Tab-separated table of C-alpha atoms (C1' of nucleotides) in Angstrom:
chain	number	residue	atom	x	y	z
A	1	UNK	CA	40.240	220.975	174.644
A	2	UNK	CA	43.452	218.791	174.477
A	3	UNK	CA	46.100	219.708	176.659
A	4	UNK	CA	48.367	222.126	175.578
A	5	UNK	CA	52.109	220.693	174.193
A	6	UNK	CA	54.271	221.790	177.764
A	7	UNK	CA	56.306	218.519	178.445
A	8	UNK	CA	59.818	218.274	176.171
A	9	UNK	CA	62.239	215.512	175.785
A	10	UNK	CA	65.414	216.666	175.131
A	11	UNK	CA	68.338	214.072	173.540
A	12	UNK	CA	71.924	214.785	173.060
A	13	UNK	CA	72.253	213.433	169.698
A	14	UNK	CA	74.590	210.609	169.067
A	15	UNK	CA	75.566	211.624	172.439
A	16	UNK	CA	79.237	209.461	173.048
A	17	UNK	CA	80.601	210.145	169.951
A	18	UNK	CA	79.688	213.961	169.979
A	19	UNK	CA	81.876	214.280	173.173
A	20	UNK	CA	85.169	212.186	171.764
A	21	UNK	CA	84.282	214.709	169.034
A	22	UNK	CA	85.037	217.773	171.054
A	23	UNK	CA	88.670	216.301	172.133
A	24	UNK	CA	89.430	215.024	168.684
A	25	UNK	CA	87.936	217.267	166.081
A	26	UNK	CA	89.528	215.200	163.198
A	27	UNK	CA	86.533	212.573	164.211
A	28	UNK	CA	83.832	215.112	162.712
A	29	UNK	CA	82.264	213.967	159.760
A	30	UNK	CA	83.680	210.052	159.779
A	31	UNK	CA	82.389	206.942	160.945
A	32	UNK	CA	82.911	206.778	164.518
A	33	UNK	CA	81.809	204.154	166.827
A	34	UNK	CA	82.425	204.137	170.781
A	35	UNK	CA	81.774	200.588	172.702
A	36	UNK	CA	85.476	199.141	171.995
A	37	UNK	CA	88.535	198.636	169.904
A	38	UNK	CA	88.097	197.292	166.457
A	39	UNK	CA	86.973	193.627	166.464
A	40	UNK	CA	86.956	193.472	170.319
A	41	UNK	CA	84.624	192.157	172.661
A	42	UNK	CA	81.392	194.385	173.785
A	43	UNK	CA	78.654	196.146	171.858
A	44	UNK	CA	78.067	199.651	170.564
A	45	UNK	CA	76.856	202.191	172.640
A	46	UNK	CA	77.313	205.471	169.882
A	47	UNK	CA	77.532	205.311	166.428
A	48	UNK	CA	77.785	207.993	164.263
A	49	UNK	CA	75.229	208.873	161.500
A	50	UNK	CA	78.129	208.457	159.092
A	51	UNK	CA	78.737	205.259	160.646
A	52	UNK	CA	74.916	204.486	160.663
A	53	UNK	CA	75.013	204.571	157.165
A	54	UNK	CA	76.979	201.295	157.086
A	55	UNK	CA	74.213	199.604	159.128
A	56	UNK	CA	76.084	200.103	162.211
A	57	UNK	CA	73.590	199.828	165.451
A	58	UNK	CA	73.558	200.693	168.587
A	59	UNK	CA	73.502	197.542	170.941
A	60	UNK	CA	75.014	195.540	167.916
A	61	UNK	CA	78.448	193.679	168.833
A	62	UNK	CA	81.796	195.594	168.361
A	63	UNK	CA	82.693	192.188	166.298
A	64	UNK	CA	79.802	192.731	163.766
A	65	UNK	CA	80.043	196.884	163.213
A	66	UNK	CA	83.790	195.497	162.476
A	67	UNK	CA	82.921	193.895	159.783
A	68	UNK	CA	80.138	196.515	158.448
A	69	UNK	CA	82.456	199.574	158.378
A	70	UNK	CA	85.898	198.863	157.875
A	71	UNK	CA	87.017	202.299	157.714
A	72	UNK	CA	85.385	203.621	161.000
A	73	UNK	CA	86.891	204.862	163.984
A	74	UNK	CA	86.355	202.388	167.037
A	75	UNK	CA	86.917	204.095	170.879
A	76	UNK	CA	86.646	202.665	174.223
A	77	UNK	CA	84.447	205.536	175.322
A	78	UNK	CA	85.199	207.267	178.644
A	79	UNK	CA	82.206	207.232	180.743
A	80	UNK	CA	83.556	209.967	182.969
A	81	UNK	CA	83.756	212.632	180.779
A	82	UNK	CA	79.969	211.877	179.042
A	83	UNK	CA	78.980	212.264	182.867
A	84	UNK	CA	80.298	215.670	183.187
A	85	UNK	CA	79.050	216.967	179.638
A	86	UNK	CA	75.494	215.277	180.932
A	87	UNK	CA	75.633	217.802	184.131
A	88	UNK	CA	76.663	220.599	182.347
A	89	UNK	CA	73.668	219.961	179.661
A	90	UNK	CA	71.443	219.849	182.394
A	91	UNK	CA	72.468	223.031	184.273
A	92	UNK	CA	71.904	224.884	180.935
A	93	UNK	CA	68.249	223.645	180.495
A	94	UNK	CA	67.558	224.307	184.197
A	95	UNK	CA	68.171	227.839	183.426
A	96	UNK	CA	65.108	228.122	181.490
A	97	UNK	CA	62.848	225.245	183.459
A	98	UNK	CA	63.089	224.280	187.062
A	99	UNK	CA	61.377	221.313	186.312
A	100	UNK	CA	63.900	219.152	184.566
A	101	UNK	CA	64.273	215.157	184.974
A	102	UNK	CA	66.980	213.228	183.914
A	103	UNK	CA	65.892	210.071	182.166
A	104	UNK	CA	69.031	208.957	181.361
A	105	UNK	CA	72.627	209.875	180.565
A	106	UNK	CA	72.124	212.073	177.303
A	107	UNK	CA	67.818	212.784	178.007
A	108	UNK	CA	65.975	215.096	179.707
A	109	UNK	CA	62.332	215.801	179.933
A	110	UNK	CA	61.381	219.450	180.875
A	111	UNK	CA	57.902	220.697	181.725
A	112	UNK	CA	57.366	224.113	180.476
A	113	UNK	CA	53.435	224.370	182.293
A	114	UNK	CA	53.333	228.151	183.216
A	115	UNK	CA	56.260	229.027	181.291
A	116	UNK	CA	54.753	230.447	178.027
A	117	UNK	CA	53.527	233.604	180.090
A	118	UNK	CA	57.395	234.180	181.401
A	119	UNK	CA	59.350	233.948	178.280
A	120	UNK	CA	56.376	235.228	176.515
A	121	UNK	CA	57.450	238.010	173.321
A	122	UNK	CA	54.739	239.994	171.102
A	123	UNK	CA	56.722	238.209	168.063
A	124	UNK	CA	55.240	235.092	169.601
A	125	UNK	CA	51.941	233.945	168.012
A	126	UNK	CA	50.553	232.068	170.861
A	127	UNK	CA	52.217	229.714	173.854
A	128	UNK	CA	53.051	227.045	171.750
A	129	UNK	CA	54.996	229.361	169.338
A	130	UNK	CA	56.751	230.876	172.306
A	131	UNK	CA	58.217	227.164	173.531
A	132	UNK	CA	59.236	226.441	170.698
A	133	UNK	CA	61.189	228.849	170.340
A	134	UNK	CA	62.826	229.055	173.805
A	135	UNK	CA	63.682	224.971	173.085
A	136	UNK	CA	65.206	225.837	170.079
A	137	UNK	CA	67.063	228.937	172.151
A	138	UNK	CA	68.402	225.880	174.555
A	139	UNK	CA	69.146	223.331	171.458
A	140	UNK	CA	71.145	226.666	170.349
A	141	UNK	CA	72.929	227.184	173.697
A	142	UNK	CA	73.992	223.695	174.537
A	143	UNK	CA	75.276	223.433	170.856
A	144	UNK	CA	77.486	227.250	171.324
A	145	UNK	CA	78.861	226.379	175.035
A	146	UNK	CA	79.356	222.666	175.143
A	147	UNK	CA	79.453	222.159	171.263
A	148	UNK	CA	77.063	219.405	171.553
A	149	UNK	CA	74.285	218.774	168.765
A	150	UNK	CA	70.649	217.754	170.570
A	151	UNK	CA	67.243	217.282	169.297
A	152	UNK	CA	64.058	217.913	171.237
A	153	UNK	CA	60.361	217.008	171.240
A	154	UNK	CA	57.525	218.917	172.731
A	155	UNK	CA	54.042	217.609	173.437
A	156	UNK	CA	51.195	217.393	175.561
A	157	UNK	CA	52.755	214.103	177.303
A	158	UNK	CA	56.146	212.348	177.812
A	159	UNK	CA	55.788	209.366	175.376
A	160	UNK	CA	54.380	211.516	172.490
A	161	UNK	CA	57.323	213.737	173.360
A	162	UNK	CA	59.903	211.253	173.221
A	163	UNK	CA	58.563	210.097	169.656
A	164	UNK	CA	58.412	213.568	168.648
A	165	UNK	CA	62.484	214.135	169.930
A	166	UNK	CA	63.376	211.323	167.606
A	167	UNK	CA	61.046	212.449	164.392
A	168	UNK	CA	63.075	215.340	165.268
A	169	UNK	CA	66.600	214.075	164.749
A	170	UNK	CA	69.204	215.121	164.166
A	171	UNK	CA	69.807	218.577	165.623
A	172	UNK	CA	65.779	219.393	164.995
A	173	UNK	CA	62.785	220.397	167.844
A	174	UNK	CA	59.461	219.239	166.928
A	175	UNK	CA	56.755	220.579	168.212
A	176	UNK	CA	52.828	218.234	168.002
A	177	UNK	CA	50.002	220.658	168.483
A	178	UNK	CA	47.330	220.013	170.850
A	179	UNK	CA	44.897	217.374	169.074
A	180	UNK	CA	47.283	215.997	166.606
A	181	UNK	CA	49.025	213.401	168.814
A	182	UNK	CA	47.141	210.580	167.465
A	183	UNK	CA	47.650	211.270	163.441
A	184	UNK	CA	51.113	211.842	164.121
A	185	UNK	CA	51.592	208.249	165.855
A	186	UNK	CA	49.197	206.218	163.430
A	187	UNK	CA	51.622	205.862	160.974
A	188	UNK	CA	54.658	204.458	162.906
A	189	UNK	CA	55.935	201.028	163.704
A	190	UNK	CA	54.831	199.719	167.147
A	191	UNK	CA	58.426	199.610	168.154
A	192	UNK	CA	58.423	203.325	168.485
A	193	UNK	CA	56.317	203.925	171.403
A	194	UNK	CA	58.413	203.663	174.345
A	195	UNK	CA	57.325	200.888	176.173
A	196	UNK	CA	56.975	198.338	173.295
A	197	UNK	CA	60.077	196.345	172.995
A	198	UNK	CA	61.389	193.408	170.951
A	199	UNK	CA	58.885	191.007	172.499
A	200	UNK	CA	55.901	192.718	172.454
A	201	UNK	CA	56.665	194.246	168.947
A	202	UNK	CA	56.822	190.590	167.806
A	203	UNK	CA	53.475	189.533	169.605
A	204	UNK	CA	51.764	192.013	167.917
A	205	UNK	CA	53.256	192.002	164.559
A	206	UNK	CA	52.359	188.457	164.424
A	207	UNK	CA	48.693	189.119	165.394
A	208	UNK	CA	48.635	191.819	162.237
A	209	UNK	CA	49.418	194.837	164.218
A	210	UNK	CA	52.068	196.824	162.879
A	211	UNK	CA	51.303	200.346	162.998
A	212	UNK	CA	50.582	202.548	166.574
A	213	UNK	CA	47.214	203.420	164.282
A	214	UNK	CA	46.676	199.650	163.749
A	215	UNK	CA	47.255	198.896	167.585
A	216	UNK	CA	44.726	201.862	168.796
A	217	UNK	CA	41.746	200.478	166.427
A	218	UNK	CA	42.856	196.525	167.331
A	219	UNK	CA	40.366	194.415	169.462
A	220	UNK	CA	40.655	194.640	173.385
A	221	UNK	CA	40.854	190.678	173.846
A	222	UNK	CA	43.690	190.657	171.478
A	223	UNK	CA	45.887	193.285	172.785
A	224	UNK	CA	45.388	192.033	176.374
A	225	UNK	CA	47.471	188.991	174.861
A	226	UNK	CA	49.960	190.908	174.852
A	227	UNK	CA	50.036	193.305	177.597
A	228	UNK	CA	47.372	191.578	180.233
A	229	UNK	CA	46.523	194.691	182.009
A	230	UNK	CA	48.262	197.211	180.301
A	231	UNK	CA	46.380	197.390	177.553
A	232	UNK	CA	44.129	200.394	178.328
A	233	UNK	CA	47.688	202.224	179.437
A	234	UNK	CA	49.345	201.653	176.178
A	235	UNK	CA	46.440	202.283	173.764
A	236	UNK	CA	45.626	205.890	175.396
A	237	UNK	CA	49.672	206.116	174.881
A	238	UNK	CA	49.441	204.996	171.394
A	239	UNK	CA	47.154	207.417	170.266
A	240	UNK	CA	48.802	210.187	171.987
A	241	UNK	CA	47.350	210.267	175.402
A	242	UNK	CA	50.254	209.342	177.517
A	243	UNK	CA	51.721	210.436	181.038
A	244	UNK	CA	51.398	214.260	181.238
A	245	UNK	CA	53.982	214.442	184.089
A	246	UNK	CA	57.638	214.295	184.014
A	247	UNK	CA	57.335	212.096	187.151
A	248	UNK	CA	60.214	211.716	189.501
A	249	UNK	CA	63.668	211.758	188.959
A	250	UNK	CA	64.906	208.065	188.120
A	251	UNK	CA	66.931	206.838	191.218
A	252	UNK	CA	70.595	206.660	189.706
A	253	UNK	CA	70.541	210.156	188.866
A	254	UNK	CA	69.748	211.565	192.263
A	255	UNK	CA	72.375	212.840	194.568
A	256	UNK	CA	71.103	211.434	197.424
A	257	UNK	CA	68.548	209.076	198.307
A	258	UNK	CA	65.768	210.367	200.511
A	259	UNK	CA	66.181	208.863	204.135
A	260	UNK	CA	63.793	205.606	204.428
A	261	UNK	CA	62.850	205.750	200.687
A	262	UNK	CA	64.040	202.302	199.147
A	263	UNK	CA	65.020	203.221	195.723
A	264	UNK	CA	67.548	202.117	193.918
A	265	UNK	CA	70.325	199.370	193.200
A	266	UNK	CA	73.777	199.367	192.772
A	267	UNK	CA	75.295	196.209	190.366
A	268	UNK	CA	78.229	194.954	188.407
A	269	UNK	CA	78.646	191.892	186.297
A	270	UNK	CA	81.043	190.551	184.283
A	271	UNK	CA	80.895	187.849	181.203
A	272	UNK	CA	83.685	186.135	180.749
A	273	UNK	CA	86.082	185.851	177.518
A	274	UNK	CA	86.168	182.498	176.437
A	275	UNK	CA	89.648	181.279	178.053
A	276	UNK	CA	88.769	182.674	181.714
A	277	UNK	CA	85.901	180.692	182.402
A	278	UNK	CA	86.174	179.301	185.344
A	279	UNK	CA	87.460	182.098	187.525
A	280	UNK	CA	83.798	182.733	188.705
A	281	UNK	CA	84.671	183.018	192.472
A	282	UNK	CA	87.740	184.954	191.450
A	283	UNK	CA	85.801	187.643	189.555
A	284	UNK	CA	83.043	187.729	192.062
A	285	UNK	CA	85.232	188.798	195.056
A	286	UNK	CA	86.140	192.146	192.760
A	287	UNK	CA	82.801	192.500	191.935
A	288	UNK	CA	81.361	192.269	195.781
A	289	UNK	CA	84.269	195.141	196.136
A	290	UNK	CA	83.313	196.990	193.706
A	291	UNK	CA	79.598	197.497	194.487
A	292	UNK	CA	80.401	197.676	198.358
A	293	UNK	CA	82.644	200.597	197.496
A	294	UNK	CA	79.949	202.416	195.259
A	295	UNK	CA	77.930	202.416	198.059
A	296	UNK	CA	79.860	203.726	200.625
A	297	UNK	CA	80.435	206.637	197.915
A	298	UNK	CA	77.012	206.866	197.803
A	299	UNK	CA	76.275	206.724	201.445
A	300	UNK	CA	74.405	203.812	201.363
A	301	UNK	CA	73.655	200.324	202.558
A	302	UNK	CA	71.885	197.301	200.963
A	303	UNK	CA	69.666	195.287	202.982
A	304	UNK	CA	69.509	192.504	199.630
A	305	UNK	CA	71.887	191.482	198.389
A	306	UNK	CA	71.520	189.686	194.842
A	307	UNK	CA	73.746	186.885	193.008
A	308	UNK	CA	73.408	186.672	189.027
A	309	UNK	CA	74.751	183.726	187.429
A	310	UNK	CA	74.360	183.229	183.585
A	311	UNK	CA	75.128	179.881	182.073
A	312	UNK	CA	76.237	178.667	178.585
A	313	UNK	CA	73.022	179.121	176.400
A	314	UNK	CA	72.024	182.416	178.161
A	315	UNK	CA	69.906	180.719	180.954
A	316	UNK	CA	70.080	183.245	183.715
A	317	UNK	CA	69.542	183.118	187.242
A	318	UNK	CA	69.808	185.753	190.020
A	319	UNK	CA	69.297	184.192	193.755
A	320	UNK	CA	69.180	186.994	196.669
A	321	UNK	CA	69.380	187.075	200.330
A	322	UNK	CA	67.783	190.073	202.538
A	323	UNK	CA	69.439	190.728	206.028
A	324	UNK	CA	70.720	193.514	208.052
A	325	UNK	CA	72.045	196.290	206.123
A	326	UNK	CA	75.646	196.821	204.499
A	327	UNK	CA	78.159	198.392	202.884
A	328	UNK	CA	81.132	195.912	203.721
A	329	UNK	CA	83.139	194.396	201.159
A	330	UNK	CA	83.925	191.384	203.362
A	331	UNK	CA	79.979	191.195	204.556
A	332	UNK	CA	78.881	191.354	200.896
A	333	UNK	CA	81.088	189.276	199.554
A	334	UNK	CA	80.312	186.285	202.850
A	335	UNK	CA	76.814	186.372	201.863
A	336	UNK	CA	77.619	186.229	198.015
A	337	UNK	CA	79.563	183.281	198.555
A	338	UNK	CA	76.800	181.760	200.471
A	339	UNK	CA	74.507	182.205	197.568
A	340	UNK	CA	76.886	181.039	195.015
A	341	UNK	CA	78.035	177.891	196.780
A	342	UNK	CA	74.153	177.042	197.279
A	343	UNK	CA	72.839	177.811	194.239
A	344	UNK	CA	75.563	177.147	191.496
A	345	UNK	CA	75.145	173.798	189.063
A	346	UNK	CA	78.808	172.689	189.071
A	347	UNK	CA	78.210	170.718	186.151
A	348	UNK	CA	77.513	173.725	184.013
A	349	UNK	CA	79.963	176.510	182.636
A	350	UNK	CA	79.121	179.896	184.131
A	351	UNK	CA	79.171	182.640	181.413
A	352	UNK	CA	78.675	185.757	183.460
A	353	UNK	CA	78.546	186.652	187.421
A	354	UNK	CA	76.848	189.790	188.957
A	355	UNK	CA	76.363	190.817	191.898
A	356	UNK	CA	73.800	193.695	192.920
A	357	UNK	CA	72.483	195.359	195.940
A	358	UNK	CA	69.258	196.702	196.602
A	359	UNK	CA	66.619	197.677	199.386
A	360	UNK	CA	69.126	200.552	199.865
A	361	UNK	CA	68.864	202.919	202.952
A	362	UNK	CA	71.091	205.922	203.815
A	363	UNK	CA	73.950	205.488	205.858
A	364	UNK	CA	75.192	209.172	205.390
A	365	UNK	CA	78.371	210.333	205.584
A	366	UNK	CA	78.863	209.928	209.557
A	367	UNK	CA	81.021	206.943	210.674
A	368	UNK	CA	79.207	206.433	213.792
A	369	UNK	CA	76.528	204.445	211.345
A	370	UNK	CA	78.985	202.311	209.987
A	371	UNK	CA	80.306	199.087	211.725
A	372	UNK	CA	83.883	198.291	211.983
A	373	UNK	CA	84.271	196.034	208.766
A	374	UNK	CA	82.901	199.178	206.963
A	375	UNK	CA	84.915	201.806	209.034
A	376	UNK	CA	88.319	199.288	207.642
A	377	UNK	CA	86.688	199.835	204.263
A	378	UNK	CA	86.374	203.302	204.328
A	379	UNK	CA	90.029	203.681	205.206
A	380	UNK	CA	90.623	201.715	201.913
A	381	UNK	CA	88.772	203.946	200.278
A	382	UNK	CA	90.817	207.170	201.390
A	383	UNK	CA	93.939	205.776	200.332
A	384	UNK	CA	92.234	204.685	196.983
A	385	UNK	CA	91.329	208.361	196.780
A	386	UNK	CA	94.690	209.571	196.460
A	387	UNK	CA	96.540	206.309	195.073
A	388	UNK	CA	93.357	204.867	192.280
A	389	UNK	CA	91.012	202.622	192.724
A	390	UNK	CA	92.989	199.593	192.082
A	391	UNK	CA	95.831	200.405	195.226
A	392	UNK	CA	94.139	198.419	197.228
A	393	UNK	CA	92.212	194.903	196.652
A	394	UNK	CA	90.293	192.317	198.740
A	395	UNK	CA	92.485	189.043	199.151
A	396	UNK	CA	91.680	186.957	196.542
A	397	UNK	CA	89.787	189.438	194.232
A	398	UNK	CA	89.756	189.647	190.839
A	399	UNK	CA	92.626	191.753	189.768
A	400	UNK	CA	94.408	192.063	193.486
A	401	UNK	CA	97.173	189.702	194.331
A	402	UNK	CA	97.231	185.698	194.461
A	403	UNK	CA	97.542	185.130	198.220
A	404	UNK	CA	95.854	182.966	199.977
A	405	UNK	CA	93.991	185.544	202.857
A	406	UNK	CA	91.427	185.024	205.000
A	407	UNK	CA	88.920	186.456	202.861
A	408	UNK	CA	89.218	190.112	204.985
A	409	UNK	CA	92.796	191.333	204.293
A	410	UNK	CA	93.567	193.843	201.716
A	411	UNK	CA	97.027	192.858	199.940
A	412	UNK	CA	98.714	195.993	197.765
A	413	UNK	CA	99.039	195.644	194.599
A	414	UNK	CA	101.814	194.281	193.238
B	1	DT	C1'	71.293	189.743	165.913
B	2	DC	C1'	74.066	184.108	169.571
B	3	DT	C1'	73.818	188.655	172.746
B	4	DG	C1'	77.638	194.252	177.233
B	5	DG	C1'	76.229	196.279	181.526
B	6	DG	C1'	74.059	199.692	183.814
B	7	DG	C1'	69.579	200.172	185.556
B	8	DT	C1'	63.956	200.791	185.964
B	9	DC	C1'	59.361	198.524	186.908
B	10	DC	C1'	55.939	195.136	186.944
B	11	DT	C1'	53.886	190.432	188.246
B	12	DA	C1'	52.980	186.361	190.688
B	13	DG	C1'	53.409	183.539	194.773
B	14	DG	C1'	54.645	182.240	199.144
B	15	DA	C1'	55.458	183.362	204.059
B	16	DC	C1'	53.464	185.641	207.809
B	17	DC	C1'	50.782	188.362	210.991
B	18	DC	C1'	46.492	189.767	212.088
C	1	DT	C1'	41.966	174.181	215.187
C	2	DC	C1'	39.368	174.676	210.160
C	3	DT	C1'	39.181	178.807	208.891
C	4	DG	C1'	38.371	184.012	206.144
C	5	DG	C1'	40.544	187.955	203.786
C	6	DG	C1'	43.695	191.753	203.969
C	7	DG	C1'	48.608	193.934	204.249
C	8	DT	C1'	53.194	193.224	203.847
C	9	DC	C1'	57.684	191.766	202.918
C	10	DC	C1'	60.757	188.688	200.220
C	11	DT	C1'	61.998	186.114	196.269
C	12	DA	C1'	62.437	185.252	191.208
C	13	DG	C1'	61.618	186.597	186.435
C	14	DG	C1'	61.044	188.971	183.043
C	15	DA	C1'	60.152	193.229	180.047
C	16	DC	C1'	62.690	197.395	178.717
C	17	DC	C1'	65.484	201.317	178.505
C	18	DC	C1'	69.866	203.852	177.726
DNA sequence: TCTGGGGTCCTAGGACCC
DNA sequence: TCTGGGGTCCTAGGACCC
């Protein structure tokens, strides 16, 4: 007996574009691209179906998209609004099931096990019909209350549900009955399976495996060349037998990290525009401030600080140092500078710098748990709450003043 | 497809301890 | 001081996702 389809993957269609259309209804029916101003740098983070008709795809550079879709509207995007609407959609889903797991800003998994009895109506042919009706009600509610289109897939496991939600787009709901998973997946290109990216796809196609049906039937040794020990897991997912539970919340979307659990990371990175290259040290100081500030806002300290460098030609390296947990700008900057001085190849042009905090520990809101440097930073945070983030900056940081400070002084912006 | 920025997860090797 | 194996922590890199 196959497990019943009770896992739902709910996805907000062209999410960023849909939110922009709430603010400017004249965008409805037009080609819209979110990710940057026309001709600017950056990549497409969301494209309307009208824009996709021109060949615009998410992840493509804004420059290429500008060339493909000359009549499209290009918008920079506003993350705070997307976050707000994402939370509102989640609140609606939680009216129907307590087991909701956000997988990203526009995607949630919902576990409906046991809910078929709760929502059953005489007119429902069976439990599947009940769940299908409930999920349709959810997407209709999201459309009515928030004005946002959504799609959903319902299946016996996560990856099948995710694939189904893709097949249901736009504005559709698709339920894959128990036992029909394999035949639904078989004709699809391997890339459609969550977990198979461009690298695995290329390796599979080179070996003559183009569809998920072919993957299921493929020789174990051949698949091992591509997936290593993951062969059995991937083959099961391709046959429609994926993970049957929604699992834990991704840490980044959790309100607070449980005490003692080492989860999550906080990072900021910046790619240089052609002419501004060479300012790596200055940019780095700004990034340190930003990640430290985000850590304090989350009430966490980091034991590990990582410097990321990308050189011309895309060669990328990461160097990290682990020690005492900190959320202090000055201390993080000190550690990052040390890594930078030690590992940077001065002969090569730097294309990107990044700073990441990981090995996070809960510090709590109590000031007692912060040291002097951190408390000073928190005082600065309070000023920022009143006057905005750029009101104060570490001396020598990216958008701060030009003063030759002691590396630890804050300067008002002028 | 000459490629942004935020993440998670996995692997593998080395250090160190018992 | 030559030796085993397991556990844990740290570092680095890479695939993948949205």
